[in-house]
């Protein structure tokens, strides 16, 4: 069947992928030679809710290139696919779907029924991204597709697996080793989802905000002399004050202040350090006094230099409060409203004052139970409370006042003596939940943590020693920065979808179990015994054993909804209930076990023995800490081995102007839409060609279209082969014997290309591999070798035609093989145009070398001819010689090799360079343009062919115009104000324009210089 005129990507891609899957081409170990080395990659698991975006397309293209390359080399390969259960994202999707379909809410239906709904959604829609990855050409072993919730207790049929069991086992083991604990720390809290979230799930966005300035009166009417000085120590301002001024963007949190801090070297406040000041909000008769302390945190040159310390609602304040042992009062509930629970404010404030005075000790639990929100603010939304607090402080006269404008922003006319509150309108960075889009609240809550300082050492040592390589070097520094400054890892989430924490709580047993308070409701809530176990059966057995020892008798223990007791009719304790912690594990905890969990651990499976540690991890820079570092820590902590040999960290895919893709900017490129328009191969080749290590990609549709045309080029080269009987030559993996110079030459060029591509891929220089192939296939093979063969195929030398058919066919096959990892679809389609022993996906990767394949004489001759043609063309263009005009060429000297090359290839030179003859002269005639060539002095006599004076004038005019443009661009770039104020992408664009125009000017000047030499 004749080859179609063009490649129909939409038809072929689906058909070819189905054929690969049917043949089992992607299965682990497919095409492996006996005794071959292994090569394995774990896919960074996309969220089960995910859809293919450009970052996925880039990341998975690079992985697929490596997998296909190693598979064709006969290595025992595994590309392990799978998805992350994505706790918060999936729960959000399902809850939204319930609301849209008017079904009961999550809380109305209860946990078990809701989880059934999640599994139902997962079976219907959770595989979307798998099908999208297939469209990209990803050659994963889909028969091994993993899921981080497989094997969970409520998983439906078809979701069997042991990943859940592995996660639970690791938690229990790490808990028993003292590596996991429960504690109270400040976390990012999402009031919409009512859960802690990770830093990666927080978007810091610049918004319009305000800075309010307030007075904290000194206790007992104390005063001090406040002095402002300049840098030289000269007094600028001095006054007697009975307050200390602070500035805050969050006035509602003042209710939880534990101290005011100033820098130890701030002389302005030295007289009042150690004294107490009054929080200027709340009922006057119960207003709290807090200490003025010193700490390195405050910046004495920012604002007033004094900072309120609200440890439960600010990450910096939290560290100060820990250092100074300042109590941290939580003011808000899980929905971000001011707390409405607890005792009356008067009682709570009295206790807090006793603690501040040093008259009463406190525990973390005592502070957590206290509600220091006055009744007037209880239950208010945090932002409504902010307005009320500001209004109340201002009304009391405790706002810092400044002279007002004659005509303020509200149009009110003020007198010159009117004062107004000091409120600065300023841009502030505000944290938002990336999914909920609500403002994130730092909140002090009880969570589960991994004591990372105890397990981080091996992960640091492995990279320092080179046991694990991180590329590029700059990302190694990011890795070390995170791990050397590591904080405890919060691994609990207040969600339902996920791995429920395997901890049960039961009531504590006092020394006297007959005491009445033991059986009180308050005891069951405030005190508890903890049992960590793999399942409810083991937990109840552990609890029964403990209670038997404590009580001296067997008591039935039941896993229930609440921890507590049950008594028989005689009032005797008969049952004890334990309850499971309702929280689930952070998805990063389970995905941290991805390398071993997907291979069957804790079972010692053949796959685990064969493919672990894995070979390489390809991932984005944004999850070096959240995933890469945690996999390193977890694998060393659990199995004592590295998870992978190499980590290749890729950069970001941006738009063509270098801007980050964003829906709000409208510059998002959808990879599926691009595949529809240009084909997967063009998208893949574009991404690969731009994958310079450590450099962001600037993606444009024009570039993708250019690589689609590159696919057309190889398609047309195959059509040329078909027209000339090449496809009728039987398949052969062996390079053909050759006698013709042109055929010897192409074999050597292919060998050099193979070595360059292998070297680039071995070093993860994907762009170098792609650009080498582009230059060879388009330039060397299609532009030169194909043209070299035309006179042979048009001739009547049967032996030469036969040899060239065999050589062209073999060379074309090598193009397809070398291109296949990057452009799998079009190459497989073209491979199938003749009888083959197998599909291209399993074709043997070549191992021939340049040392064995390059024929020195052929290499020298053909490269001399190509260089000559290129130089003649360049001279003709720069001199303005019409393309259709045949011109003579002269020489004063040329060596024997050059003369032989000319004689053998003069027809080709005539056709490609427009040169009709070569003549020897003693000296170049006037008006001759010199042509560079090795071991030869060549020239094109152009007098009478072009008007040299007119050509000079034309070039000079163009050069003058360019000079003005270059001057303007250079002046703009050299302007410090432009460099400082213009967006980075605007500066980069201006520099690129300057570079392009300078290059054009250099070319014009070279042409002028050449014309000057001609007279």
PDB file of C-alpha atoms in Angstrom, residues 51-55 653-656 659-674 699 701:
ATOM      1  CA  UNK A  51      -5.930  16.166  34.192  1.00  0.00           C
ATOM      2  CA  UNK A  52      -2.910  16.461  31.941  1.00  0.00           C
ATOM      3  CA  UNK A  53      -1.263  19.872  32.070  1.00  0.00           C
ATOM      4  CA  UNK A  54       1.925  21.095  30.431  1.00  0.00           C
ATOM      5  CA  UNK A  55       4.039  20.229  33.454  1.00  0.00           C
ATOM      6  CA  UNK A 653       7.236  25.378  31.275  1.00  0.00           C
ATOM      7  CA  UNK A 654       6.362  29.044  30.643  1.00  0.00           C
ATOM      8  CA  UNK A 655       4.685  30.868  27.782  1.00  0.00           C
ATOM      9  CA  UNK A 656       6.688  32.260  24.871  1.00  0.00           C
ATOM     10  CA  UNK A 659       5.571  34.236  31.937  1.00  0.00           C
ATOM     11  CA  UNK A 660       4.273  31.496  34.199  1.00  0.00           C
ATOM     12  CA  UNK A 661       1.167  29.927  32.690  1.00  0.00           C
ATOM     13  CA  UNK A 662      -1.955  30.997  34.508  1.00  0.00           C
ATOM     14  CA  UNK A 663      -5.666  30.792  33.818  1.00  0.00           C
ATOM     15  CA  UNK A 664      -6.048  34.350  35.051  1.00  0.00           C
ATOM     16  CA  UNK A 665      -3.494  35.548  32.469  1.00  0.00           C
ATOM     17  CA  UNK A 666      -5.139  33.477  29.745  1.00  0.00           C
ATOM     18  CA  UNK A 667      -1.795  32.088  28.577  1.00  0.00           C
ATOM     19  CA  UNK A 668      -2.265  28.426  29.490  1.00  0.00           C
ATOM     20  CA  UNK A 669      -1.384  25.961  26.737  1.00  0.00           C
ATOM     21  CA  UNK A 670      -3.376  22.744  27.024  1.00  0.00           C
ATOM     22  CA  UNK A 671      -1.203  19.804  25.920  1.00  0.00           C
ATOM     23  CA  UNK A 672      -4.233  17.812  24.767  1.00  0.00           C
ATOM     24  CA  UNK A 673      -5.354  20.644  22.507  1.00  0.00           C
ATOM     25  CA  UNK A 674      -1.808  20.917  21.151  1.00  0.00           C
ATOM     26  CA  UNK A 699       6.848  27.435  24.779  1.00  0.00           C
ATOM     27  CA  UNK A 701       2.783  27.164  19.160  1.00  0.00           C
TER      28      UNK A 701
END
